[in-house]
mmCIF file of N, CA and C in Angstrom:
data_model
loop_
_atom_site.group_PDB
_atom_site.id
_atom_site.type_symbol
_atom_site.label_atom_id
_atom_site.label_comp_id
_atom_site.label_asym_id
_atom_site.label_seq_id
_atom_site.Cartn_x
_atom_site.Cartn_y
_atom_site.Cartn_z
ATOM 1 N N UNK A 200 85.083 107.613 96.894
ATOM 2 C CA UNK A 200 86.199 107.717 97.216
ATOM 3 C C UNK A 200 86.513 108.862 98.489
ATOM 4 N N UNK A 201 86.766 108.367 99.690
ATOM 5 C CA UNK A 201 87.012 109.070 101.032
ATOM 6 C C UNK A 201 87.992 110.133 100.397
ATOM 7 N N UNK A 202 87.610 111.372 101.403
ATOM 8 C CA UNK A 202 87.982 112.699 101.057
ATOM 9 C C UNK A 202 88.645 113.095 102.116
ATOM 10 N N UNK A 203 88.292 112.861 103.521
ATOM 11 C CA UNK A 203 88.966 113.292 104.629
ATOM 12 C C UNK A 203 89.555 112.222 105.453
ATOM 13 N N UNK A 204 90.229 112.879 106.338
ATOM 14 C CA UNK A 204 90.988 111.570 107.256
ATOM 15 C C UNK A 204 89.898 110.883 108.005
ATOM 16 N N UNK A 205 88.906 111.588 108.385
ATOM 17 C CA UNK A 205 87.796 111.279 109.629
ATOM 18 C C UNK A 205 87.244 109.980 108.581
ATOM 19 N N UNK A 206 87.312 109.908 107.308
ATOM 20 C CA UNK A 206 86.583 108.666 106.397
ATOM 21 C C UNK A 206 87.082 107.460 106.515
ATOM 22 N N UNK A 207 88.778 107.434 106.671
ATOM 23 C CA UNK A 207 89.378 106.192 106.472
ATOM 24 C C UNK A 207 90.431 105.983 108.161
ATOM 25 N N UNK A 208 90.151 107.006 108.822
ATOM 26 C CA UNK A 208 91.080 106.840 110.026
ATOM 27 C C UNK A 208 90.515 105.681 111.106
ATOM 28 N N UNK A 209 91.372 104.887 111.830
ATOM 29 C CA UNK A 209 91.229 104.093 112.602
ATOM 30 C C UNK A 209 90.839 104.787 113.971
ATOM 31 N N UNK A 210 89.469 104.659 114.525
ATOM 32 C CA UNK A 210 89.193 105.300 115.718
ATOM 33 C C UNK A 210 89.547 104.423 117.000
ATOM 34 N N UNK A 211 89.870 103.480 116.844
ATOM 35 C CA UNK A 211 89.677 102.369 117.898
ATOM 36 C C UNK A 211 91.089 101.986 118.288
ATOM 37 N N UNK A 212 91.972 103.406 118.541
ATOM 38 C CA UNK A 212 93.366 103.031 118.498
ATOM 39 C C UNK A 212 93.804 102.530 120.077
ATOM 40 N N UNK A 213 94.694 102.025 120.478
ATOM 41 C CA UNK A 213 95.335 101.709 121.544
ATOM 42 C C UNK A 213 96.292 102.949 122.262
ATOM 43 N N UNK A 214 96.151 103.187 123.578
ATOM 44 C CA UNK A 214 96.995 104.052 124.238
ATOM 45 C C UNK A 214 97.431 103.319 125.200
ATOM 46 N N UNK A 215 98.634 104.063 125.865
ATOM 47 C CA UNK A 215 99.051 103.654 127.237
ATOM 48 C C UNK A 215 99.805 104.802 127.509
ATOM 49 N N UNK A 216 100.259 104.632 128.968
ATOM 50 C CA UNK A 216 100.561 106.166 129.779
ATOM 51 C C UNK A 216 102.350 105.740 129.369
ATOM 52 N N UNK A 217 103.017 106.940 129.452
ATOM 53 C CA UNK A 217 104.575 107.161 129.333
ATOM 54 C C UNK A 217 105.185 106.031 130.063
ATOM 55 N N UNK A 218 104.742 105.928 131.303
ATOM 56 C CA UNK A 218 105.430 104.618 132.272
ATOM 57 C C UNK A 218 105.262 103.140 132.055
ATOM 58 N N UNK A 219 104.357 103.117 131.177
ATOM 59 C CA UNK A 219 104.294 101.573 130.648
ATOM 60 C C UNK A 219 105.366 100.852 130.232
ATOM 61 N N UNK A 220 105.744 99.561 130.650
ATOM 62 C CA UNK A 220 106.842 99.001 130.110
ATOM 63 C C UNK A 220 106.668 98.579 128.823
ATOM 64 N N UNK A 221 108.148 98.625 128.180
ATOM 65 C CA UNK A 221 108.322 98.065 126.944
ATOM 66 C C UNK A 221 107.805 96.907 126.557
ATOM 67 N N UNK A 222 107.645 95.763 127.435
ATOM 68 C CA UNK A 222 107.295 94.437 127.340
ATOM 69 C C UNK A 222 105.775 94.477 127.351
ATOM 70 N N UNK A 223 105.297 95.142 128.000
ATOM 71 C CA UNK A 223 103.534 95.620 127.984
ATOM 72 C C UNK A 223 103.124 96.029 126.801
ATOM 73 N N UNK A 224 103.681 97.027 126.388
ATOM 74 C CA UNK A 224 103.628 97.593 125.074
ATOM 75 C C UNK A 224 103.372 96.562 123.935
ATOM 76 N N UNK A 225 104.753 95.821 123.850
ATOM 77 C CA UNK A 225 105.074 94.799 122.728
ATOM 78 C C UNK A 225 103.785 93.914 122.925
ATOM 79 N N UNK A 226 103.344 93.507 123.964
ATOM 80 C CA UNK A 226 102.442 92.546 124.407
ATOM 81 C C UNK A 226 100.893 93.012 123.603
ATOM 82 N N UNK A 227 100.751 94.140 123.993
ATOM 83 C CA UNK A 227 99.588 95.027 123.726
ATOM 84 C C UNK A 227 99.541 94.719 122.028
ATOM 85 N N UNK A 228 100.991 95.367 121.545
ATOM 86 C CA UNK A 228 100.875 95.296 119.940
ATOM 87 C C UNK A 228 100.531 93.819 119.524
ATOM 88 N N UNK A 229 100.879 92.914 120.069
ATOM 89 C CA UNK A 229 101.007 91.483 119.530
ATOM 90 C C UNK A 229 99.492 91.080 119.473
ATOM 91 N N UNK A 230 98.800 91.373 120.801
ATOM 92 C CA UNK A 230 97.288 91.023 121.284
ATOM 93 C C UNK A 230 96.178 91.695 120.217
ATOM 94 N N UNK A 231 96.746 92.650 119.591
ATOM 95 C CA UNK A 231 95.831 93.705 119.291
ATOM 96 C C UNK A 231 96.180 93.674 117.586
ATOM 97 N N UNK A 232 97.306 93.289 117.453
ATOM 98 C CA UNK A 232 97.807 92.960 115.945
ATOM 99 C C UNK A 232 97.912 94.178 115.030
ATOM 100 N N UNK A 233 98.587 95.086 115.864
ATOM 101 C CA UNK A 233 98.790 96.562 115.549
ATOM 102 C C UNK A 233 100.340 96.785 115.387
ATOM 103 N N UNK A 234 101.017 97.955 114.617
ATOM 104 C CA UNK A 234 102.253 98.109 114.684
ATOM 105 C C UNK A 234 102.594 99.676 115.112
ATOM 106 N N UNK A 235 101.295 100.167 115.907
ATOM 107 C CA UNK A 235 101.639 101.468 116.685
ATOM 108 C C UNK A 235 100.685 101.616 117.785
ATOM 109 N N UNK A 236 101.039 102.428 118.998
ATOM 110 C CA UNK A 236 100.260 102.827 119.890
ATOM 111 C C UNK A 236 100.494 104.114 120.134
ATOM 112 N N UNK A 237 99.633 104.772 120.709
ATOM 113 C CA UNK A 237 99.659 106.146 121.313
ATOM 114 C C UNK A 237 99.767 106.185 122.750
ATOM 115 N N UNK A 238 100.639 106.883 122.797
ATOM 116 C CA UNK A 238 101.289 107.169 124.432
ATOM 117 C C UNK A 238 100.470 108.677 124.962
ATOM 118 N N UNK A 239 99.756 108.252 125.808
ATOM 119 C CA UNK A 239 98.857 109.678 126.104
ATOM 120 C C UNK A 239 99.270 109.847 128.080
ATOM 121 N N UNK A 240 99.027 110.854 128.379
ATOM 122 C CA UNK A 240 98.713 111.216 129.680
ATOM 123 C C UNK A 240 97.596 111.841 130.147
ATOM 124 N N UNK A 241 96.685 111.219 130.848
ATOM 125 C CA UNK A 241 95.331 111.435 130.635
ATOM 126 C C UNK A 241 94.588 111.353 129.367
ATOM 127 N N UNK A 242 93.857 112.102 128.697
ATOM 128 C CA UNK A 242 93.469 111.987 127.449
ATOM 129 C C UNK A 242 94.449 113.204 126.386
ATOM 130 N N UNK A 243 95.638 113.443 126.872
ATOM 131 C CA UNK A 243 96.380 114.460 126.162
ATOM 132 C C UNK A 243 97.555 113.569 125.262
ATOM 133 N N UNK A 244 97.701 113.600 124.017
ATOM 134 C CA UNK A 244 98.677 112.816 123.599
ATOM 135 C C UNK A 244 100.011 113.454 123.632
ATOM 136 N N UNK A 245 101.243 112.179 123.757
ATOM 137 C CA UNK A 245 102.232 112.705 124.298
ATOM 138 C C UNK A 245 103.343 112.267 123.327
ATOM 139 N N UNK A 246 102.930 111.241 122.773
ATOM 140 C CA UNK A 246 103.756 110.200 121.588
ATOM 141 C C UNK A 246 102.965 109.416 120.980
ATOM 142 N N UNK A 247 104.065 108.740 120.264
ATOM 143 C CA UNK A 247 103.529 107.689 119.473
ATOM 144 C C UNK A 247 104.640 106.564 119.257
ATOM 145 N N UNK A 248 104.418 105.220 119.667
ATOM 146 C CA UNK A 248 105.623 104.228 119.607
ATOM 147 C C UNK A 248 105.154 103.141 118.670
ATOM 148 N N UNK A 249 105.852 102.585 117.614
ATOM 149 C CA UNK A 249 105.955 101.982 116.744
ATOM 150 C C UNK A 249 106.397 100.364 117.223
ATOM 151 N N UNK A 250 106.618 99.519 116.354
ATOM 152 C CA UNK A 250 106.948 97.982 116.817
ATOM 153 C C UNK A 250 108.625 98.384 116.311
ATOM 154 N N UNK A 251 108.782 98.911 115.240
ATOM 155 C CA UNK A 251 110.424 99.397 114.993
ATOM 156 C C UNK A 251 110.675 100.405 116.290
ATOM 157 N N UNK A 252 110.130 101.094 116.609
ATOM 158 C CA UNK A 252 110.676 102.137 117.959
ATOM 159 C C UNK A 252 111.111 101.275 118.816
ATOM 160 N N UNK A 253 110.040 100.143 119.243
ATOM 161 C CA UNK A 253 110.643 99.427 120.435
ATOM 162 C C UNK A 253 111.854 98.195 120.147
ATOM 163 N N UNK A 254 111.849 98.051 118.970
ATOM 164 C CA UNK A 254 113.399 97.525 118.222
ATOM 165 C C UNK A 254 114.603 98.614 118.540
ATOM 166 N N UNK A 255 114.623 99.472 117.730
ATOM 167 C CA UNK A 255 115.404 100.068 117.592
ATOM 168 C C UNK A 255 115.731 101.079 118.923
ATOM 169 N N UNK A 256 114.788 101.713 119.498
ATOM 170 C CA UNK A 256 115.178 102.478 120.777
ATOM 171 C C UNK A 256 115.105 101.823 122.176
ATOM 172 N N UNK A 257 114.543 100.703 122.363
ATOM 173 C CA UNK A 257 114.810 99.915 123.640
ATOM 174 C C UNK A 257 115.499 98.670 123.465
ATOM 175 N N UNK A 258 114.874 97.684 122.820
ATOM 176 C CA UNK A 258 115.335 96.505 122.674
ATOM 177 C C UNK A 258 117.341 96.437 122.316
ATOM 178 N N UNK A 259 117.277 96.951 121.268
ATOM 179 C CA UNK A 259 118.937 97.047 120.809
ATOM 180 C C UNK A 259 119.545 97.878 121.882
ATOM 181 N N UNK A 260 119.204 98.672 122.628
ATOM 182 C CA UNK A 260 120.033 99.390 123.743
ATOM 183 C C UNK A 260 120.406 98.060 124.801
ATOM 184 N N UNK A 261 119.627 97.071 124.926
ATOM 185 C CA UNK A 261 119.960 96.278 125.854
ATOM 186 C C UNK A 261 119.209 96.773 127.150
ATOM 187 N N UNK A 262 119.275 95.867 128.184
ATOM 188 C CA UNK A 262 118.729 96.055 129.581
ATOM 189 C C UNK A 262 117.539 95.313 129.628
ATOM 190 N N UNK A 263 116.881 95.153 130.777
ATOM 191 C CA UNK A 263 115.602 94.779 131.069
ATOM 192 C C UNK A 263 114.306 95.726 130.336
ATOM 193 N N UNK A 264 113.704 94.910 129.274
ATOM 194 C CA UNK A 264 112.184 95.792 128.703
ATOM 195 C C UNK A 264 111.466 95.680 129.906
ATOM 196 N N UNK A 265 111.243 95.123 130.963
ATOM 197 C CA UNK A 265 110.267 94.958 132.216
ATOM 198 C C UNK A 265 110.628 96.713 132.498
ATOM 199 N N UNK A 266 111.628 97.079 132.662
ATOM 200 C CA UNK A 266 112.267 98.262 133.360
ATOM 201 C C UNK A 266 112.102 99.202 132.535
ATOM 202 N N UNK A 267 112.261 98.979 131.222
ATOM 203 C CA UNK A 267 112.580 100.117 130.334
ATOM 204 C C UNK A 267 110.919 100.796 130.151
ATOM 205 N N UNK A 268 110.548 102.104 130.186
ATOM 206 C CA UNK A 268 109.446 102.368 129.647
ATOM 207 C C UNK A 268 109.220 102.998 128.508
ATOM 208 N N UNK A 269 108.228 103.016 127.682
ATOM 209 C CA UNK A 269 107.676 103.443 126.457
ATOM 210 C C UNK A 269 108.134 104.997 126.348
ATOM 211 N N UNK A 270 108.089 105.591 127.093
ATOM 212 C CA UNK A 270 108.583 106.974 127.169
ATOM 213 C C UNK A 270 109.865 106.963 126.336
ATOM 214 N N UNK A 271 110.920 106.068 126.982
ATOM 215 C CA UNK A 271 112.244 105.888 126.207
ATOM 216 C C UNK A 271 112.348 105.549 124.841
ATOM 217 N N UNK A 272 111.093 105.083 124.501
ATOM 218 C CA UNK A 272 111.291 104.569 123.029
ATOM 219 C C UNK A 272 110.019 105.310 121.927
ATOM 220 N N UNK A 273 109.261 106.074 122.401
ATOM 221 C CA UNK A 273 108.493 106.714 121.660
ATOM 222 C C UNK A 273 108.958 107.826 120.892
ATOM 223 N N UNK A 274 108.038 108.258 119.891
ATOM 224 C CA UNK A 274 108.419 109.629 119.101
ATOM 225 C C UNK A 274 107.589 110.778 119.733
ATOM 226 N N UNK A 275 108.286 111.702 120.077
ATOM 227 C CA UNK A 275 107.374 112.712 120.744
ATOM 228 C C UNK A 275 107.230 114.167 119.725
ATOM 229 N N UNK A 276 108.204 114.178 118.854
ATOM 230 C CA UNK A 276 108.283 115.157 118.152
ATOM 231 C C UNK A 276 107.136 114.560 116.885
ATOM 232 N N UNK A 277 105.982 114.605 117.159
ATOM 233 C CA UNK A 277 104.612 114.529 116.245
ATOM 234 C C UNK A 277 104.242 115.266 115.182
ATOM 235 N N UNK A 278 103.866 114.484 114.037
ATOM 236 C CA UNK A 278 103.099 115.023 113.157
ATOM 237 C C UNK A 278 102.009 114.691 113.185
ATOM 238 N N UNK A 279 100.863 115.452 113.339
ATOM 239 C CA UNK A 279 99.439 115.123 113.529
ATOM 240 C C UNK A 279 98.603 115.877 112.339
ATOM 241 N N UNK A 280 97.288 115.421 112.282
ATOM 242 C CA UNK A 280 96.376 115.789 111.532
ATOM 243 C C UNK A 280 95.011 115.857 112.408
ATOM 244 N N UNK A 281 93.892 116.458 111.884
ATOM 245 C CA UNK A 281 92.748 116.637 112.484
ATOM 246 C C UNK A 281 91.864 116.071 111.332
ATOM 247 N N UNK A 282 90.311 115.407 112.091
ATOM 248 C CA UNK A 282 89.595 114.335 111.188
ATOM 249 C C UNK A 282 89.104 114.984 110.244
ATOM 250 N N UNK A 283 89.148 116.171 110.198
ATOM 251 C CA UNK A 283 88.560 117.175 108.923
ATOM 252 C C UNK A 283 89.359 117.447 107.753
ATOM 253 N N UNK A 284 90.745 117.255 107.718
ATOM 254 C CA UNK A 284 91.639 117.578 107.110
ATOM 255 C C UNK A 284 91.679 116.346 105.599
ATOM 256 N N UNK A 285 92.067 117.203 104.512
ATOM 257 C CA UNK A 285 91.704 116.436 103.485
ATOM 258 C C UNK A 285 92.888 115.477 103.192
ATOM 259 N N UNK A 286 92.597 114.369 102.455
ATOM 260 C CA UNK A 286 93.494 112.988 102.449
ATOM 261 C C UNK A 286 94.731 113.244 101.764
ATOM 262 N N UNK A 287 94.592 114.196 100.683
ATOM 263 C CA UNK A 287 95.901 114.635 100.048
ATOM 264 C C UNK A 287 97.022 115.483 101.178
ATOM 265 N N UNK A 288 96.393 116.370 102.067
ATOM 266 C CA UNK A 288 97.331 116.874 103.153
ATOM 267 C C UNK A 288 97.790 115.837 103.637
ATOM 268 N N UNK A 289 97.250 114.796 104.375
ATOM 269 C CA UNK A 289 98.018 113.536 104.867
ATOM 270 C C UNK A 289 98.607 112.933 104.179
ATOM 271 N N UNK A 290 98.531 112.694 102.831
ATOM 272 C CA UNK A 290 99.755 112.084 102.124
ATOM 273 C C UNK A 290 100.606 113.093 101.814
ATOM 274 N N UNK A 291 100.775 114.335 101.915
ATOM 275 C CA UNK A 291 101.738 115.377 101.854
ATOM 276 C C UNK A 291 102.686 115.071 102.905
ATOM 277 N N UNK A 292 101.980 115.206 104.217
ATOM 278 C CA UNK A 292 102.645 115.055 105.575
ATOM 279 C C UNK A 292 103.636 113.798 105.561
ATOM 280 N N UNK A 293 102.926 112.792 105.167
ATOM 281 C CA UNK A 293 103.625 111.397 105.142
ATOM 282 C C UNK A 293 104.931 111.264 104.370
ATOM 283 N N UNK A 294 104.724 111.901 103.121
ATOM 284 C CA UNK A 294 105.881 112.010 102.099
ATOM 285 C C UNK A 294 107.061 112.911 102.717
ATOM 286 N N UNK A 295 106.203 114.176 103.098
ATOM 287 C CA UNK A 295 107.118 115.191 103.508
ATOM 288 C C UNK A 295 108.265 114.654 104.797
ATOM 289 N N UNK A 296 107.872 113.939 105.426
ATOM 290 C CA UNK A 296 108.245 113.504 107.196
ATOM 291 C C UNK A 296 108.424 112.053 107.085
ATOM 292 N N UNK A 297 108.492 111.405 105.992
ATOM 293 C CA UNK A 297 109.155 110.119 105.676
ATOM 294 C C UNK A 297 108.268 109.264 106.942
ATOM 295 N N UNK A 298 107.072 109.162 107.199
ATOM 296 C CA UNK A 298 106.364 108.672 108.244
ATOM 297 C C UNK A 298 105.421 107.622 107.701
ATOM 298 N N UNK A 299 104.865 106.394 108.534
ATOM 299 C CA UNK A 299 103.957 105.817 108.073
ATOM 300 C C UNK A 299 102.382 105.826 108.811
ATOM 301 N N UNK A 300 102.315 106.539 109.992
ATOM 302 C CA UNK A 300 101.486 106.760 110.809
ATOM 303 C C UNK A 300 101.227 108.143 111.428
ATOM 304 N N UNK A 301 100.051 108.586 111.257
ATOM 305 C CA UNK A 301 99.837 109.757 111.675
ATOM 306 C C UNK A 301 98.737 109.869 112.543
ATOM 307 N N UNK A 302 98.898 110.355 114.112
ATOM 308 C CA UNK A 302 97.998 110.674 115.075
ATOM 309 C C UNK A 302 96.788 111.605 114.295
ATOM 310 N N UNK A 303 95.492 111.268 114.836
ATOM 311 C CA UNK A 303 94.570 112.109 114.644
ATOM 312 C C UNK A 303 94.226 112.760 115.900
ATOM 313 N N UNK A 304 94.040 114.031 115.852
ATOM 314 C CA UNK A 304 94.094 114.816 117.016
ATOM 315 C C UNK A 304 92.827 115.714 116.896
ATOM 316 N N UNK A 305 91.804 116.110 117.829
ATOM 317 C CA UNK A 305 91.056 117.120 117.729
ATOM 318 C C UNK A 305 90.714 117.606 119.146
ATOM 319 N N UNK A 306 91.006 119.190 118.853
ATOM 320 C CA UNK A 306 91.279 119.891 120.241
ATOM 321 C C UNK A 306 92.124 119.112 121.237
ATOM 322 N N UNK A 307 93.351 118.817 120.947
ATOM 323 C CA UNK A 307 94.371 118.663 121.740
ATOM 324 C C UNK A 307 94.024 117.055 122.180
ATOM 325 N N UNK A 308 93.118 116.419 121.727
ATOM 326 C CA UNK A 308 93.039 115.051 122.160
ATOM 327 C C UNK A 308 92.834 114.143 121.082
ATOM 328 N N UNK A 309 93.613 112.911 121.209
ATOM 329 C CA UNK A 309 93.640 111.845 120.065
ATOM 330 C C UNK A 309 92.240 111.142 119.996
ATOM 331 N N UNK A 310 91.961 110.983 118.544
ATOM 332 C CA UNK A 310 90.617 110.602 118.106
ATOM 333 C C UNK A 310 90.896 109.256 117.262
ATOM 334 N N UNK A 311 92.187 108.961 116.746
ATOM 335 C CA UNK A 311 92.306 108.184 115.836
ATOM 336 C C UNK A 311 93.955 108.264 115.380
ATOM 337 N N UNK A 312 93.840 107.228 114.319
ATOM 338 C CA UNK A 312 95.128 107.180 113.952
ATOM 339 C C UNK A 312 95.096 106.576 112.487
ATOM 340 N N UNK A 313 95.943 107.342 111.429
ATOM 341 C CA UNK A 313 95.935 106.850 110.153
ATOM 342 C C UNK A 313 97.034 106.424 109.802
ATOM 343 N N UNK A 314 97.162 105.145 108.918
ATOM 344 C CA UNK A 314 98.451 104.501 108.532
ATOM 345 C C UNK A 314 98.572 104.534 107.078
ATOM 346 N N UNK A 315 99.591 104.589 106.583
ATOM 347 C CA UNK A 315 100.084 104.207 105.022
ATOM 348 C C UNK A 315 99.191 103.313 104.653
ATOM 349 N N UNK A 316 99.211 102.156 105.286
ATOM 350 C CA UNK A 316 98.369 100.832 104.701
ATOM 351 C C UNK A 316 96.890 101.260 104.611
ATOM 352 N N UNK A 317 96.135 102.351 105.568
ATOM 353 C CA UNK A 317 94.954 102.816 105.252
ATOM 354 C C UNK A 317 94.507 103.565 103.906
ATOM 355 N N UNK A 318 95.663 104.424 103.706
ATOM 356 C CA UNK A 318 95.704 105.344 102.410
ATOM 357 C C UNK A 318 95.830 104.312 101.323
ATOM 358 N N UNK A 319 96.652 103.205 101.268
ATOM 359 C CA UNK A 319 96.533 102.438 100.136
ATOM 360 C C UNK A 319 95.512 101.668 99.874
ATOM 361 N N UNK A 320 94.915 101.090 100.717
ATOM 362 C CA UNK A 320 93.670 100.524 100.557
ATOM 363 C C UNK A 320 92.470 101.634 100.366
ATOM 364 N N UNK A 321 92.382 102.948 100.686
ATOM 365 C CA UNK A 321 91.277 103.701 100.129
ATOM 366 C C UNK A 321 91.893 104.174 98.645
ATOM 367 N N UNK A 322 93.146 104.213 98.138
ATOM 368 C CA UNK A 322 93.407 105.127 97.154
ATOM 369 C C UNK A 322 93.580 103.997 95.983
ATOM 370 N N UNK A 323 94.311 102.833 96.485
ATOM 371 C CA UNK A 323 94.277 101.635 95.348
ATOM 372 C C UNK A 323 94.290 100.168 95.867
ATOM 373 N N UNK A 324 93.110 99.912 96.238
ATOM 374 C CA UNK A 324 93.023 98.336 96.873
ATOM 375 C C UNK A 324 93.835 97.178 96.277
ATOM 376 N N UNK A 325 93.706 97.645 94.757
ATOM 377 C CA UNK A 325 94.589 96.422 93.997
ATOM 378 C C UNK A 325 96.203 96.495 93.934
ATOM 379 N N UNK A 326 96.775 97.436 94.365
ATOM 380 C CA UNK A 326 98.038 97.811 94.639
ATOM 381 C C UNK A 326 98.766 96.822 95.434
ATOM 382 N N UNK A 327 99.981 96.636 95.432
ATOM 383 C CA UNK A 327 100.645 95.544 96.253
ATOM 384 C C UNK A 327 100.662 96.040 97.849
ATOM 385 N N UNK A 328 100.794 97.242 98.287
ATOM 386 C CA UNK A 328 100.330 97.523 99.288
ATOM 387 C C UNK A 328 98.940 97.840 100.037
ATOM 388 N N UNK A 329 98.221 97.883 99.084
ATOM 389 C CA UNK A 329 96.919 97.919 99.115
ATOM 390 C C UNK A 329 96.277 96.579 99.461
ATOM 391 N N UNK A 330 96.876 95.241 98.796
ATOM 392 C CA UNK A 330 96.307 94.287 99.207
ATOM 393 C C UNK A 330 97.082 93.642 100.368
ATOM 394 N N UNK A 331 98.164 93.946 100.518
ATOM 395 C CA UNK A 331 98.844 93.461 101.464
ATOM 396 C C UNK A 331 98.157 93.996 103.134
ATOM 397 N N UNK A 332 97.901 95.533 102.833
ATOM 398 C CA UNK A 332 97.189 95.910 103.981
ATOM 399 C C UNK A 332 95.515 95.745 104.188
ATOM 400 N N UNK A 333 94.963 95.093 103.334
ATOM 401 C CA UNK A 333 93.663 94.714 103.597
ATOM 402 C C UNK A 333 93.656 93.112 103.855
ATOM 403 N N UNK A 334 94.638 92.229 103.639
ATOM 404 C CA UNK A 334 94.740 90.852 104.148
ATOM 405 C C UNK A 334 94.727 90.711 105.476
ATOM 406 N N UNK A 335 94.104 89.616 105.988
ATOM 407 C CA UNK A 335 93.791 89.300 107.198
ATOM 408 C C UNK A 335 95.549 88.542 107.876
ATOM 409 N N UNK A 336 95.942 89.038 108.864
ATOM 410 C CA UNK A 336 97.316 88.304 109.415
ATOM 411 C C UNK A 336 97.188 86.980 109.982
ATOM 412 N N UNK A 337 98.198 86.152 109.522
ATOM 413 C CA UNK A 337 98.293 84.885 109.924
ATOM 414 C C UNK A 337 98.761 84.780 111.503
ATOM 415 N N UNK A 338 97.820 83.966 112.068
ATOM 416 C CA UNK A 338 98.401 83.998 113.396
ATOM 417 C C UNK A 338 99.003 82.525 114.078
#
């Protein structure tokens, strides 16, 4: 069983700049079949935007999603972990802050992301969440 964040994190994260349109971010999520994108300026992490963030903070407010930027929808009060942190600590942070995804940062730069689904697959692949998280999506 994996013991550190690095063992199960997704290192193929998708990033966008803060001025990227909400529509473009939603299309990236669809095309990559992901539920969250990291918002970066250069190689510095500035936020995280989830599919739920797009709906609640951007689309529900109305207006043209081509004109709205991801900066208006992303979370910028991030809880982060490093690749060498213990998985139990990552679980504690997710519980404490009621979050489903944690950016993984090394020396201030994003190197991955870890999700509740990743944890479920690692800890109990036979659980309902582990089974759902491991399933290939229907297209």
